[in-house]
C-alpha positions as MATLAB code, in Angstrom:
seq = 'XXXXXXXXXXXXXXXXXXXXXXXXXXXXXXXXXXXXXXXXXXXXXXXXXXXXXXXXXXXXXXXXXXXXXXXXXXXXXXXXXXXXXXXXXXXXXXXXXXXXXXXXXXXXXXXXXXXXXXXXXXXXXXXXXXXXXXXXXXXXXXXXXXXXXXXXXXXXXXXXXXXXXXXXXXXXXXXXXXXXXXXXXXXXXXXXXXXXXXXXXXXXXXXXXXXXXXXXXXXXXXXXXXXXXXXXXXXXXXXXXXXXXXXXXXXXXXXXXXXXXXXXXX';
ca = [
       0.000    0.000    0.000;
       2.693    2.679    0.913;
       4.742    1.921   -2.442;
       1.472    2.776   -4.715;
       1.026    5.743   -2.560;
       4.581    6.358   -3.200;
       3.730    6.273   -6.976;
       0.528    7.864   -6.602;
       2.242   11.314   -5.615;
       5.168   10.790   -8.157;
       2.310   10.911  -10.676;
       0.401   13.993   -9.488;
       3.964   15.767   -9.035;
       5.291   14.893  -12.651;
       2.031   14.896  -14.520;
       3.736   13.805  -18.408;
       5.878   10.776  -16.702;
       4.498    7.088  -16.351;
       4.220    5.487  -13.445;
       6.796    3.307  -14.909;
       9.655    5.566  -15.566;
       9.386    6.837  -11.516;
      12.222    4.510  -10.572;
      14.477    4.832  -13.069;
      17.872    6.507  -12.351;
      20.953    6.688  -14.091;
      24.074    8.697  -13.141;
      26.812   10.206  -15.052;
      30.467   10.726  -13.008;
      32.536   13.467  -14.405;
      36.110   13.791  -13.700;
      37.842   17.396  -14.653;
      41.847   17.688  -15.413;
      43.624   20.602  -16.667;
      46.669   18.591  -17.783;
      49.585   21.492  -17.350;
      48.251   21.640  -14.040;
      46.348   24.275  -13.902;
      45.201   24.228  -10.103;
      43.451   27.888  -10.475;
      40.537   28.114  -13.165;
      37.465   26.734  -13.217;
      34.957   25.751  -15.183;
      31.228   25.100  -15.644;
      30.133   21.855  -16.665;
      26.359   21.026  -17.550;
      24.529   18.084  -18.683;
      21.486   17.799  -21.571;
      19.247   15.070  -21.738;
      16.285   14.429  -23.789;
      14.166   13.326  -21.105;
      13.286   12.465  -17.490;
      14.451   14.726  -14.610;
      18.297   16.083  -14.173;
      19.053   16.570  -10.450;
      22.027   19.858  -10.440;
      22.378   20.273  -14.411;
      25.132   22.258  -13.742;
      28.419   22.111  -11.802;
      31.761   23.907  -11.519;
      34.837   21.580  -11.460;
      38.740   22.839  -11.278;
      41.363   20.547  -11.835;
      41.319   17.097   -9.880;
      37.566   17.489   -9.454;
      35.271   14.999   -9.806;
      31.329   15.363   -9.586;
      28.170   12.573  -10.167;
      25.019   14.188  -12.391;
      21.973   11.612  -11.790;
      18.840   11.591  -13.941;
      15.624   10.482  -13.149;
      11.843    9.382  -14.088;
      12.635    8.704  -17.417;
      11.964    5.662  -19.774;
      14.127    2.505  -19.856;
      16.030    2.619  -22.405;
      15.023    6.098  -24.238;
      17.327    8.005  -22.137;
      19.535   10.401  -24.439;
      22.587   13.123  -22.254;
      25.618   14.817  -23.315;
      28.087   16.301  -20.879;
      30.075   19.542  -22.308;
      32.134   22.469  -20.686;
      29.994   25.972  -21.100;
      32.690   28.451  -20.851;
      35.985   26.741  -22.150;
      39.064   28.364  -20.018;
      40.762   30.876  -22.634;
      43.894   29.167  -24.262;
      42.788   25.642  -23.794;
      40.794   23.046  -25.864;
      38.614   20.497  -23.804;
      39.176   16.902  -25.381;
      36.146   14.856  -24.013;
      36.054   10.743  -23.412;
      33.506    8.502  -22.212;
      32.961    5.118  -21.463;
      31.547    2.442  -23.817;
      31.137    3.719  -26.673;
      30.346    7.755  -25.673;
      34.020    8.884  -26.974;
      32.666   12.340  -27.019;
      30.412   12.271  -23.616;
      27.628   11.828  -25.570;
      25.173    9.228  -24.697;
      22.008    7.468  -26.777;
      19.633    4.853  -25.684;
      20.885    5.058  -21.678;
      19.214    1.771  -19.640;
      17.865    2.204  -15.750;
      20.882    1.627  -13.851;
      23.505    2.332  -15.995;
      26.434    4.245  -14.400;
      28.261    6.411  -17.264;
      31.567    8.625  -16.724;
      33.403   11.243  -18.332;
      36.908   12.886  -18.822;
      37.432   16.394  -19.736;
      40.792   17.005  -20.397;
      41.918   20.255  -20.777;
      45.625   21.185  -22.932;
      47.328   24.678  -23.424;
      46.946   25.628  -26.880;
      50.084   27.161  -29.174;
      51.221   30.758  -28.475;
      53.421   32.582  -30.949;
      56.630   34.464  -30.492;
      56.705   36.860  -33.568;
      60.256   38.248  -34.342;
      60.642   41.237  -36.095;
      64.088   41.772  -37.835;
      65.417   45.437  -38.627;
      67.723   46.580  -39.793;
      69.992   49.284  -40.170;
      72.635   49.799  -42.839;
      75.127   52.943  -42.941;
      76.974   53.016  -46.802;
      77.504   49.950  -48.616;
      77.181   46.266  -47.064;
      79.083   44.874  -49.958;
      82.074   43.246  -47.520;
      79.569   42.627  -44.683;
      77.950   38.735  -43.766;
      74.646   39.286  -43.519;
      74.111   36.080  -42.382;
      72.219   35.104  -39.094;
      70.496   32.150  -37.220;
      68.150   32.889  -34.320;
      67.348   30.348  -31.822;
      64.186   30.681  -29.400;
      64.205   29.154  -25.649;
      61.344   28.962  -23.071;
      61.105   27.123  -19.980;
      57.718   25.773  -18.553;
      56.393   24.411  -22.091;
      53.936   21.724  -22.238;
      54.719   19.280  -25.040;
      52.533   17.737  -27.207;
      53.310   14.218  -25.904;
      51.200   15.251  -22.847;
      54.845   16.105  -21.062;
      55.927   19.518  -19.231;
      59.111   20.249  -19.409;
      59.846   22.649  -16.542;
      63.128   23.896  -14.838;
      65.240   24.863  -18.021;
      65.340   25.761  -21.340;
      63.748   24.252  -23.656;
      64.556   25.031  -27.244;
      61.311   25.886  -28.968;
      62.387   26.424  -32.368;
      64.916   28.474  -34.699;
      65.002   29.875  -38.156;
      67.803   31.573  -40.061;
      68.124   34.292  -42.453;
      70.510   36.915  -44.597;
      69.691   40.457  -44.642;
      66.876   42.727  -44.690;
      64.943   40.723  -46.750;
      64.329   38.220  -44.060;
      61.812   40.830  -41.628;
      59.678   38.196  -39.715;
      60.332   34.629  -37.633;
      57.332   33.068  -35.658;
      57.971   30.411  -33.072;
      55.042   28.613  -31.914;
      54.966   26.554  -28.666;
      52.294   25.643  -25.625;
      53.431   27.474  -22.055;
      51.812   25.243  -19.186;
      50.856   26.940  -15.855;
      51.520   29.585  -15.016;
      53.467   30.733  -17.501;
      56.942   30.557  -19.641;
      59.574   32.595  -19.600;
      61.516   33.069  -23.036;
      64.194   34.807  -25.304;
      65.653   34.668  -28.566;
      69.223   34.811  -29.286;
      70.820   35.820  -32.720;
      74.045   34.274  -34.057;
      75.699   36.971  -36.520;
      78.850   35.778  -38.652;
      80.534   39.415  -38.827;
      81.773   41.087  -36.208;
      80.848   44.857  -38.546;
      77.037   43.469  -37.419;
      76.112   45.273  -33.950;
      72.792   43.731  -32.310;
      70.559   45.161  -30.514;
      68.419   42.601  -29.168;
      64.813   43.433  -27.404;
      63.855   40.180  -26.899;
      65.342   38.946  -23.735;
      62.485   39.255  -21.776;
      59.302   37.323  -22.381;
      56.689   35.853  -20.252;
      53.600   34.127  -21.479;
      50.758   32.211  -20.407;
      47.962   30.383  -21.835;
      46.227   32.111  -24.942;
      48.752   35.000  -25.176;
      51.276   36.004  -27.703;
      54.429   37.517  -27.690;
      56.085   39.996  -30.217;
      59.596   41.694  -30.020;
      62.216   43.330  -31.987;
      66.337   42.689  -33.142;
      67.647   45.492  -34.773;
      70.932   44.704  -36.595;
      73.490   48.146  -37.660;
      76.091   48.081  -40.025;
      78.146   51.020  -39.769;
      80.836   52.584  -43.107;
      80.886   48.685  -45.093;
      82.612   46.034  -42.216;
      84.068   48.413  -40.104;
      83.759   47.441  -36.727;
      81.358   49.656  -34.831;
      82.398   51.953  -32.052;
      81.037   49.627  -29.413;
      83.156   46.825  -30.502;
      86.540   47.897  -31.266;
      85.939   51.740  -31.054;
      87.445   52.165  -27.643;
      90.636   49.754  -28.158;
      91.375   51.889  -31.797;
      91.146   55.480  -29.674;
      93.347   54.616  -27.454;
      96.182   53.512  -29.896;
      95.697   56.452  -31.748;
      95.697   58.799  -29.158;
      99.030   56.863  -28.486;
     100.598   57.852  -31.605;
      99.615   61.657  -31.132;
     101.078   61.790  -27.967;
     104.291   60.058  -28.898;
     104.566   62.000  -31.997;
     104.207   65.225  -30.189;
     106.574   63.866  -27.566;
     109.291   63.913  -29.853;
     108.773   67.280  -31.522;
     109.561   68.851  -28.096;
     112.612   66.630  -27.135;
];
């Protein structure tokens, strides 16, 4: 008597669901990983179903998380629910996996009972490092190697194995070039949490080349980009500039003045 009372009131409550479907349940476990480790942002999760009654639809879930959705009161059998992030943390893609044969979290034809789960991984996506080359020639550059090679180092960078590479510097990339024509480099590359610190060093083959290099000092994090700037100067066709051998030439010829002079007075 008290279990068709029971069903009675489910009935009157949920006036378009059989008597039938009342004790049906079927639950949906969601696990959440942010896999550079990523132990700040969160995200909201939600679950869709076709039919019967979703107990919390939605639920917020940071890295490590795991959280149970259960539906309810709906036909054996019938019972159709996806599981997706709503608001997908800027610089990462979600790659979803779910038991059986739900590879996307997506389920059809769920049975009373079942008990479904779910994966959302979250990766860093690639973040560029654009290089822009100047430079600056004074007179001709006929005797001048305008040859260079730049090479581009970050630390913290997740690698598309799954791995993070953290504690030195990993070479990202590197590109070469000769002259102005050569204005542009991009290196691409995925910083984990919380960020990567990188430069970009140049290799010149002439020591008439003096560099000026701005990109020492850059820090990114998920879905950011970097830019920065190398200015190369040639100064009066492969002489060496004043910063490189200026100082050692003044003082020899201020040498030679003095003893010059020197003599004219003994």
């Amino acid at each position: 008597m008290k279990r068709a009372t029971t069903a009675f009131l489910a009935a009157m409550l949920l006036p378009g669901i059989a008597l039938a479907q009342v004790d049906t349940r079927a639950t949906f476990e969601v696990t959440k990983t942010f896999a550079d480790g990523n132990n700040v942002d969160e995200v909201t999760v939600s679950i869709d179903c076709n039919t019967g009654v979703i107990l919390d639809q939605d639920k917020v879930l940071a890295d490590g998380d795991t959280v149970e959705f259960v539906v309810t009161s709906f036909t054996d059998g019938t019972l159709n629910c996806s599981i997706e992030e709503n608001d997908v943390t800027d610089g990462y893609s979600a790659d979803y996996n779910g038991n059986g044969d739900a590879d996307d979290c997506t389920w059809t034809a769920v049975a009373d009972g079942d008990e479904n789960n779910c994966e959302i991984t979250n990766s860093p996506d690639e973040v560029e490092i654009v290089v822009t080359k100047n430079w600056n020639i004074e007179g001709s550059n006929n005797n001048v190697d305008l040859e260079y090679n730049l090479y581009a180092y970050c630390d913290n960078v997740f690698l598309d194995q799954g791995e993070q590479a953290v504690g030195h510097n990993y070479q990202i990339g590197s590109d070469s070039g000769e002259g102005p024509g050569s204005d542009t480099h991009t290196f691409s590359f995925r910083p984990a949490f919380p960020s990567s610190d990188c430069y970009v060093n140049e290799s010149v083959y002439d020591s008439a080349i003096e560099v000026d290099n701005g990109c020492q000092n850059i820090t990114l994090s998920a879905g950011e980009d970097g830019a920065c700037t190398i200015t190369n100067t040639v100064f009066f066709e492969g002489i060496p500039t004043l910063s490189q051998y200026g100082m050692a030439i003044m003082a020899l010829l201020m040498l030679g003045v003095g003893f010059v002079g020197f003599r004219r007075f003994v």
